[in-house]
PDB file of C-alpha atoms and ligand atoms in Angstrom:
ATOM      1  CA  UNK A   1     -10.499  15.877  -7.691  1.00 93.00           C
ATOM      2  CA  UNK A   2      -8.633  14.476  -4.801  1.00 95.00           C
ATOM      3  CA  UNK A   3      -8.677  10.765  -3.903  1.00 97.00           C
ATOM      4  CA  UNK A   4      -7.007   9.301  -0.577  1.00 98.00           C
ATOM      5  CA  UNK A   5      -5.675   5.884  -1.265  1.00 98.00           C
ATOM      6  CA  UNK A   6      -5.003   3.691   2.096  1.00 98.00           C
ATOM      7  CA  UNK A   7      -2.312   1.015   1.661  1.00 99.00           C
ATOM      8  CA  UNK A   8      -2.350  -2.238   3.472  1.00 98.00           C
ATOM      9  CA  UNK A   9      -3.525  -0.866   6.782  1.00 99.00           C
ATOM     10  CA  UNK A  10      -3.951  -4.547   8.056  1.00 98.00           C
ATOM     11  CA  UNK A  11      -3.306  -6.281  11.298  1.00 98.00           C
ATOM     12  CA  UNK A  12      -0.300  -8.264  10.118  1.00 98.00           C
ATOM     13  CA  UNK A  13       1.542  -5.210   9.390  1.00 98.00           C
ATOM     14  CA  UNK A  14       0.873  -3.676  12.830  1.00 98.00           C
ATOM     15  CA  UNK A  15       2.653  -4.434  16.234  1.00 97.00           C
ATOM     16  CA  UNK A  16       1.381  -7.934  17.101  1.00 97.00           C
ATOM     17  CA  UNK A  17       1.085  -9.193  13.473  1.00 98.00           C
ATOM     18  CA  UNK A  18       3.265 -11.441  11.760  1.00 98.00           C
ATOM     19  CA  UNK A  19       5.171  -8.994   9.604  1.00 98.00           C
ATOM     20  CA  UNK A  20       5.012  -5.916  11.983  1.00 98.00           C
ATOM     21  CA  UNK A  21       5.952  -2.712  10.760  1.00 98.00           C
ATOM     22  CA  UNK A  22       7.616  -0.506  13.697  1.00 96.00           C
ATOM     23  CA  UNK A  23       5.039   1.873  14.773  1.00 97.00           C
ATOM     24  CA  UNK A  24       2.851   1.104  12.037  1.00 98.00           C
ATOM     25  CA  UNK A  25      -0.159   1.611  14.235  1.00 98.00           C
ATOM     26  CA  UNK A  26       0.618   5.236  14.523  1.00 98.00           C
ATOM     27  CA  UNK A  27      -0.706   5.808  10.844  1.00 98.00           C
ATOM     28  CA  UNK A  28      -4.314   4.686  11.855  1.00 98.00           C
ATOM     29  CA  UNK A  29      -5.002   7.968  13.330  1.00 98.00           C
ATOM     30  CA  UNK A  30      -3.648   9.672  10.454  1.00 98.00           C
ATOM     31  CA  UNK A  31      -5.814   7.780   8.022  1.00 98.00           C
ATOM     32  CA  UNK A  32      -9.022   8.372  10.000  1.00 98.00           C
ATOM     33  CA  UNK A  33      -8.398  12.008  10.214  1.00 98.00           C
ATOM     34  CA  UNK A  34      -7.674  12.559   6.546  1.00 98.00           C
ATOM     35  CA  UNK A  35     -10.663  10.657   5.478  1.00 97.00           C
ATOM     36  CA  UNK A  36     -12.955  13.218   7.148  1.00 96.00           C
ATOM     37  CA  UNK A  37     -11.664  15.646   4.506  1.00 95.00           C
ATOM     38  CA  UNK A  38     -11.878  13.545   1.381  1.00 96.00           C
ATOM     39  CA  UNK A  39     -14.930  12.704  -0.547  1.00 93.00           C
ATOM     40  CA  UNK A  40     -13.437   9.489  -1.978  1.00 96.00           C
ATOM     41  CA  UNK A  41     -11.364   7.186   0.079  1.00 98.00           C
ATOM     42  CA  UNK A  42     -10.216   3.913  -1.534  1.00 98.00           C
ATOM     43  CA  UNK A  43      -7.843   0.968  -0.234  1.00 98.00           C
ATOM     44  CA  UNK A  44      -5.772  -1.706  -1.043  1.00 98.00           C
ATOM     45  CA  UNK A  45      -5.586  -4.936   0.790  1.00 98.00           C
ATOM     46  CA  UNK A  46      -2.731  -7.502   0.871  1.00 98.00           C
ATOM     47  CA  UNK A  47      -4.828 -10.773   0.463  1.00 98.00           C
ATOM     48  CA  UNK A  48      -2.700 -13.864  -0.114  1.00 98.00           C
ATOM     49  CA  UNK A  49      -3.884 -17.629  -0.583  1.00 98.00           C
ATOM     50  CA  UNK A  50      -2.261 -19.785   2.101  1.00 98.00           C
ATOM     51  CA  UNK A  51       0.137 -21.312  -0.298  1.00 97.00           C
ATOM     52  CA  UNK A  52       1.474 -18.047  -1.701  1.00 98.00           C
ATOM     53  CA  UNK A  53       4.872 -18.281  -3.016  1.00 97.00           C
ATOM     54  CA  UNK A  54       6.104 -15.157  -1.159  1.00 98.00           C
ATOM     55  CA  UNK A  55       5.818 -17.226   2.206  1.00 98.00           C
ATOM     56  CA  UNK A  56       9.146 -18.461   3.582  1.00 98.00           C
ATOM     57  CA  UNK A  57       7.195 -21.467   4.917  1.00 98.00           C
ATOM     58  CA  UNK A  58       6.332 -22.628   1.537  1.00 97.00           C
ATOM     59  CA  UNK A  59      10.039 -23.063   0.590  1.00 97.00           C
ATOM     60  CA  UNK A  60      11.473 -25.638   2.924  1.00 97.00           C
ATOM     61  CA  UNK A  61      15.018 -24.784   3.804  1.00 97.00           C
ATOM     62  CA  UNK A  62      14.656 -21.105   3.277  1.00 98.00           C
ATOM     63  CA  UNK A  63      14.088 -18.244   5.495  1.00 97.00           C
ATOM     64  CA  UNK A  64      12.225 -15.065   5.664  1.00 97.00           C
ATOM     65  CA  UNK A  65      14.634 -12.367   4.238  1.00 95.00           C
ATOM     66  CA  UNK A  66      16.165 -14.376   1.707  1.00 96.00           C
ATOM     67  CA  UNK A  67      15.485 -13.428  -1.909  1.00 97.00           C
ATOM     68  CA  UNK A  68      14.683 -16.303  -4.417  1.00 97.00           C
ATOM     69  CA  UNK A  69      14.263 -16.293  -8.074  1.00 96.00           C
ATOM     70  CA  UNK A  70      10.642 -17.534  -8.779  1.00 94.00           C
ATOM     71  CA  UNK A  71       9.222 -17.571 -12.256  1.00 90.00           C
ATOM     72  CA  UNK A  72      11.957 -15.324 -13.266  1.00 91.00           C
ATOM     73  CA  UNK A  73      11.494 -12.649 -10.720  1.00 93.00           C
ATOM     74  CA  UNK A  74      13.506 -11.912  -7.661  1.00 95.00           C
ATOM     75  CA  UNK A  75      11.096 -12.425  -4.570  1.00 96.00           C
ATOM     76  CA  UNK A  76      11.954 -11.608  -1.045  1.00 96.00           C
ATOM     77  CA  UNK A  77      10.944 -14.300   1.327  1.00 98.00           C
ATOM     78  CA  UNK A  78       8.109 -13.174   3.970  1.00 98.00           C
ATOM     79  CA  UNK A  79       6.802 -14.592   7.052  1.00 98.00           C
ATOM     80  CA  UNK A  80       3.021 -15.840   6.426  1.00 98.00           C
ATOM     81  CA  UNK A  81       0.887 -12.687   6.334  1.00 98.00           C
ATOM     82  CA  UNK A  82      -2.407 -11.453   5.394  1.00 98.00           C
ATOM     83  CA  UNK A  83      -3.854 -14.914   4.433  1.00 98.00           C
ATOM     84  CA  UNK A  84      -7.376 -14.621   2.822  1.00 98.00           C
ATOM     85  CA  UNK A  85     -10.234 -14.570   5.361  1.00 98.00           C
ATOM     86  CA  UNK A  86      -7.951 -14.485   8.411  1.00 98.00           C
ATOM     87  CA  UNK A  87      -7.989 -11.981  11.241  1.00 98.00           C
ATOM     88  CA  UNK A  88      -4.287 -10.826  10.050  1.00 98.00           C
ATOM     89  CA  UNK A  89      -5.542  -9.730   6.811  1.00 98.00           C
ATOM     90  CA  UNK A  90      -8.529  -7.627   8.092  1.00 98.00           C
ATOM     91  CA  UNK A  91      -7.967  -3.994   8.326  1.00 98.00           C
ATOM     92  CA  UNK A  92      -7.008  -2.429  11.642  1.00 98.00           C
ATOM     93  CA  UNK A  93      -9.751  -2.379  14.217  1.00 98.00           C
ATOM     94  CA  UNK A  94      -9.148   1.093  15.024  1.00 98.00           C
ATOM     95  CA  UNK A  95      -9.439   2.193  11.244  1.00 98.00           C
ATOM     96  CA  UNK A  96     -12.539   3.787  10.019  1.00 98.00           C
ATOM     97  CA  UNK A  97     -13.802   1.726   7.106  1.00 98.00           C
ATOM     98  CA  UNK A  98     -17.096   3.002   6.608  1.00 97.00           C
ATOM     99  CA  UNK A  99     -15.838   5.685   4.049  1.00 96.00           C
ATOM    100  CA  UNK A 100     -13.751   3.435   2.060  1.00 98.00           C
ATOM    101  CA  UNK A 101     -15.680   3.271  -1.069  1.00 98.00           C
ATOM    102  CA  UNK A 102     -13.836   0.195  -2.899  1.00 98.00           C
ATOM    103  CA  UNK A 103     -11.007  -2.245  -1.782  1.00 98.00           C
ATOM    104  CA  UNK A 104      -8.449  -3.412  -4.162  1.00 98.00           C
ATOM    105  CA  UNK A 105      -7.285  -6.883  -3.275  1.00 98.00           C
ATOM    106  CA  UNK A 106      -3.474  -7.521  -4.090  1.00 98.00           C
ATOM    107  CA  UNK A 107      -1.174 -10.659  -4.024  1.00 97.00           C
ATOM    108  CA  UNK A 108      -4.042 -13.094  -4.684  1.00 97.00           C
ATOM    109  CA  UNK A 109      -2.053 -15.053  -7.435  1.00 96.00           C
ATOM    110  CA  UNK A 110      -0.125 -17.788  -5.529  1.00 96.00           C
ATOM    111  CA  UNK A 111       2.882 -17.606  -8.202  1.00 95.00           C
ATOM    112  CA  UNK A 112       3.558 -13.829  -7.988  1.00 96.00           C
ATOM    113  CA  UNK A 113       3.520 -11.194  -5.259  1.00 96.00           C
ATOM    114  CA  UNK A 114       2.178  -7.634  -5.743  1.00 97.00           C
ATOM    115  CA  UNK A 115       3.588  -4.991  -3.817  1.00 97.00           C
ATOM    116  CA  UNK A 116       1.888  -2.298  -5.911  1.00 98.00           C
ATOM    117  CA  UNK A 117      -1.754  -1.600  -5.480  1.00 98.00           C
ATOM    118  CA  UNK A 118      -2.148  -1.433  -9.480  1.00 98.00           C
ATOM    119  CA  UNK A 119      -0.199  -4.608 -10.823  1.00 97.00           C
ATOM    120  CA  UNK A 120       1.509  -7.686  -9.720  1.00 95.00           C
ATOM    121  CA  UNK A 121       5.541  -7.444  -9.488  1.00 95.00           C
ATOM    122  CA  UNK A 122       5.710  -8.767 -13.065  1.00 92.00           C
ATOM    123  CA  UNK A 123       3.594  -6.001 -14.151  1.00 91.00           C
ATOM    124  CA  UNK A 124       1.088  -8.131 -15.771  1.00 89.00           C
ATOM    125  CA  UNK A 125      -2.254  -8.368 -13.869  1.00 94.00           C
ATOM    126  CA  UNK A 126      -4.287  -5.244 -12.815  1.00 97.00           C
ATOM    127  CA  UNK A 127      -5.960  -5.002  -9.766  1.00 98.00           C
ATOM    128  CA  UNK A 128      -8.582  -2.829 -11.289  1.00 98.00           C
ATOM    129  CA  UNK A 129      -7.292   0.288  -9.445  1.00 98.00           C
ATOM    130  CA  UNK A 130      -6.068   1.892 -12.710  1.00 98.00           C
ATOM    131  CA  UNK A 131      -9.488   1.550 -14.327  1.00 97.00           C
ATOM    132  CA  UNK A 132     -11.301   2.706 -11.275  1.00 98.00           C
ATOM    133  CA  UNK A 133      -9.221   5.739 -11.307  1.00 98.00           C
ATOM    134  CA  UNK A 134      -9.655   6.410 -15.000  1.00 97.00           C
ATOM    135  CA  UNK A 135     -13.410   7.150 -14.448  1.00 96.00           C
ATOM    136  CA  UNK A 136     -12.340  10.499 -13.180  1.00 94.00           C
ATOM    137  CA  UNK A 137     -11.054  13.304 -15.476  1.00 88.00           C
ATOM    138  CA  UNK A 138      -8.489  14.616 -13.390  1.00 88.00           C
ATOM    139  CA  UNK A 139      -7.347  13.464 -10.129  1.00 94.00           C
ATOM    140  CA  UNK A 140      -4.624  13.976  -7.425  1.00 96.00           C
ATOM    141  CA  UNK A 141      -3.861  10.575  -5.586  1.00 98.00           C
ATOM    142  CA  UNK A 142      -2.935  10.960  -1.891  1.00 98.00           C
ATOM    143  CA  UNK A 143      -1.114   7.989  -0.927  1.00 98.00           C
ATOM    144  CA  UNK A 144      -0.382   6.683   2.714  1.00 98.00           C
ATOM    145  CA  UNK A 145       0.066   3.438   4.572  1.00 98.00           C
ATOM    146  CA  UNK A 146       2.150   0.338   5.075  1.00 98.00           C
ATOM    147  CA  UNK A 147       4.854  -0.188   4.331  1.00 98.00           C
ATOM    148  CA  UNK A 148       6.885   2.764   2.915  1.00 98.00           C
ATOM    149  CA  UNK A 149       9.635   0.708   1.293  1.00 98.00           C
ATOM    150  CA  UNK A 150       7.493  -1.859  -0.294  1.00 98.00           C
ATOM    151  CA  UNK A 151       3.674  -1.506  -1.010  1.00 98.00           C
ATOM    152  CA  UNK A 152       3.497   2.349  -0.605  1.00 98.00           C
ATOM    153  CA  UNK A 153       6.676   2.881  -2.840  1.00 98.00           C
ATOM    154  CA  UNK A 154       5.578   0.405  -5.566  1.00 98.00           C
ATOM    155  CA  UNK A 155       2.164   1.909  -5.534  1.00 98.00           C
ATOM    156  CA  UNK A 156       3.399   5.414  -5.806  1.00 98.00           C
ATOM    157  CA  UNK A 157       5.922   4.631  -8.462  1.00 98.00           C
ATOM    158  CA  UNK A 158       3.087   2.843 -10.590  1.00 98.00           C
ATOM    159  CA  UNK A 159       0.637   5.555 -10.083  1.00 98.00           C
ATOM    160  CA  UNK A 160       3.448   8.213 -11.476  1.00 98.00           C
ATOM    161  CA  UNK A 161       4.279   6.025 -14.505  1.00 98.00           C
ATOM    162  CA  UNK A 162       0.619   5.887 -15.126  1.00 97.00           C
ATOM    163  CA  UNK A 163       0.557   9.652 -15.182  1.00 97.00           C
ATOM    164  CA  UNK A 164      -1.579  10.307 -11.952  1.00 98.00           C
ATOM    165  CA  UNK A 165      -0.516  13.406 -10.119  1.00 98.00           C
ATOM    166  CA  UNK A 166       0.452  11.787  -6.747  1.00 98.00           C
ATOM    167  CA  UNK A 167       1.131  12.960  -3.226  1.00 98.00           C
ATOM    168  CA  UNK A 168       2.995  11.050  -0.662  1.00 98.00           C
ATOM    169  CA  UNK A 169       1.562  11.742   2.854  1.00 98.00           C
ATOM    170  CA  UNK A 170       4.881  11.376   4.674  1.00 98.00           C
ATOM    171  CA  UNK A 171       3.473  10.959   8.252  1.00 98.00           C
ATOM    172  CA  UNK A 172       1.073   8.442   7.181  1.00 98.00           C
ATOM    173  CA  UNK A 173       3.653   5.923   6.317  1.00 98.00           C
ATOM    174  CA  UNK A 174       5.921   3.629   8.137  1.00 98.00           C
ATOM    175  CA  UNK A 175       8.497   1.144   6.705  1.00 98.00           C
ATOM    176  CA  UNK A 176       9.824  -2.174   7.194  1.00 96.00           C
ATOM    177  CA  UNK A 177      13.474  -1.208   7.027  1.00 96.00           C
ATOM    178  CA  UNK A 178      15.008  -4.766   6.442  1.00 91.00           C
ATOM    179  CA  UNK A 179      18.083  -2.825   5.797  1.00 93.00           C
ATOM    180  CA  UNK A 180      18.731   0.593   7.569  1.00 95.00           C
ATOM    181  CA  UNK A 181      17.683   3.439   5.433  1.00 97.00           C
ATOM    182  CA  UNK A 182      15.432   1.549   3.163  1.00 98.00           C
ATOM    183  CA  UNK A 183      12.347   3.611   3.817  1.00 98.00           C
ATOM    184  CA  UNK A 184      14.311   7.011   3.566  1.00 98.00           C
ATOM    185  CA  UNK A 185      15.572   5.836   0.288  1.00 98.00           C
ATOM    186  CA  UNK A 186      12.070   4.841  -0.974  1.00 98.00           C
ATOM    187  CA  UNK A 187      10.828   8.362  -0.064  1.00 98.00           C
ATOM    188  CA  UNK A 188      13.785   9.948  -2.118  1.00 98.00           C
ATOM    189  CA  UNK A 189      13.038   7.759  -5.044  1.00 98.00           C
ATOM    190  CA  UNK A 190       9.182   8.609  -4.877  1.00 98.00           C
ATOM    191  CA  UNK A 191       9.999  12.257  -4.657  1.00 98.00           C
ATOM    192  CA  UNK A 192      12.540  12.305  -7.551  1.00 98.00           C
ATOM    193  CA  UNK A 193      10.359  10.270 -10.080  1.00 98.00           C
ATOM    194  CA  UNK A 194       7.664  13.152  -9.437  1.00 98.00           C
ATOM    195  CA  UNK A 195       5.768  12.427  -6.388  1.00 98.00           C
ATOM    196  CA  UNK A 196       5.091  15.656  -4.025  1.00 98.00           C
ATOM    197  CA  UNK A 197       5.642  14.977  -0.291  1.00 98.00           C
ATOM    198  CA  UNK A 198       3.468  16.433   2.067  1.00 98.00           C
ATOM    199  CA  UNK A 199       2.654  16.012   5.998  1.00 98.00           C
ATOM    200  CA  UNK A 200      -1.104  15.168   6.889  1.00 98.00           C
ATOM    201  CA  UNK A 201      -1.170  18.854   8.521  1.00 97.00           C
ATOM    202  CA  UNK A 202      -0.295  20.354   5.099  1.00 97.00           C
ATOM    203  CA  UNK A 203      -2.924  18.059   3.155  1.00 97.00           C
ATOM    204  CA  UNK A 204      -5.565  19.245   5.575  1.00 96.00           C
ATOM    205  CA  UNK A 205      -4.664  22.801   5.377  1.00 94.00           C
ATOM    206  CA  UNK A 206      -4.379  22.725   1.652  1.00 88.00           C
ATOM    207  CA  UNK A 207      -7.789  20.651   1.288  1.00 81.00           C
ATOM    208  CA  UNK A 208      -9.614  23.381   3.625  1.00 74.00           C
ATOM    209  CA  UNK A 209      -8.608  26.197   1.437  1.00 70.00           C
ATOM    210  CA  UNK A 210      -9.228  24.695  -2.006  1.00 63.00           C
ATOM    211  CA  UNK A 211     -12.505  22.852  -1.260  1.00 54.00           C
TER     212      UNK A 211
HETATM  213  C1  LIG B   1       3.963  -5.747   1.927  1.00 51.14           C
HETATM  214  C2  LIG B   1       5.599  -7.031   2.322  1.00 51.14           C
HETATM  215  C3  LIG B   1       4.787  -8.150   1.855  1.00 51.14           C
HETATM  216  C4  LIG B   1       3.436  -4.310   2.202  1.00 51.14           C
HETATM  217  C5  LIG B   1       3.188  -6.665   1.441  1.00 51.14           C
HETATM  218  O1  LIG B   1       2.153  -4.268   2.417  1.00 51.14           O
HETATM  219  O2  LIG B   1       4.242  -3.251   2.272  1.00 51.14           O
HETATM  220  N1  LIG B   1       5.116  -5.848   2.209  1.00 51.14           N
HETATM  221  N2  LIG B   1       3.593  -7.954   1.575  1.00 51.14           N
HETATM  222 ZN1  LIG B   2       2.307  -9.474   1.202  1.00 51.14          ZN
END
């Protein structure tokens, strides 16, 4: 069974948001198109409390882009983004959300960030996504969204570690690229750990011939 997982398609990661991913808006159409060919679509949502420890604003004297050690884990500081119940945390208005069966919130614990849609960055608390996927006997997980070098990458690497067959939809992702080449390196890493790389065109052709 094929499942489409949309990672963090939220206003703050789009142009005009507080943590904009360049051309992030270009993947919304890909998500809408793919959804029409999947019976099951799930989504993750970055969902931080206002006092989240990943926000530079909560560390006076420090700036976004700096890395601090917080509670024993290296934490990149980010601009305030995806604060619970604010417009920035909402899904992109152009995104078709009617077919999303379940949304998994992440980054809700103020003390620890969560790039992966499965677990926080300490690998401790589950979002419930793994348990949800385990109800299916055999799945292929098709992952796309924002950002390639953070939440998409950590979600895909956890999916592979958990033993799920995983496909990265390459044109459905855009990255932060804080350092040049981060996204390309992330794609190479996901691929080398076992993720298959496919364009959305290829996914659609495959879905049309197998279902
Ligand atoms: C993300 C940085 C901070 C992401 C979330 O969705 O990739 N990146 N929070
Ligand atoms: Zn975040």
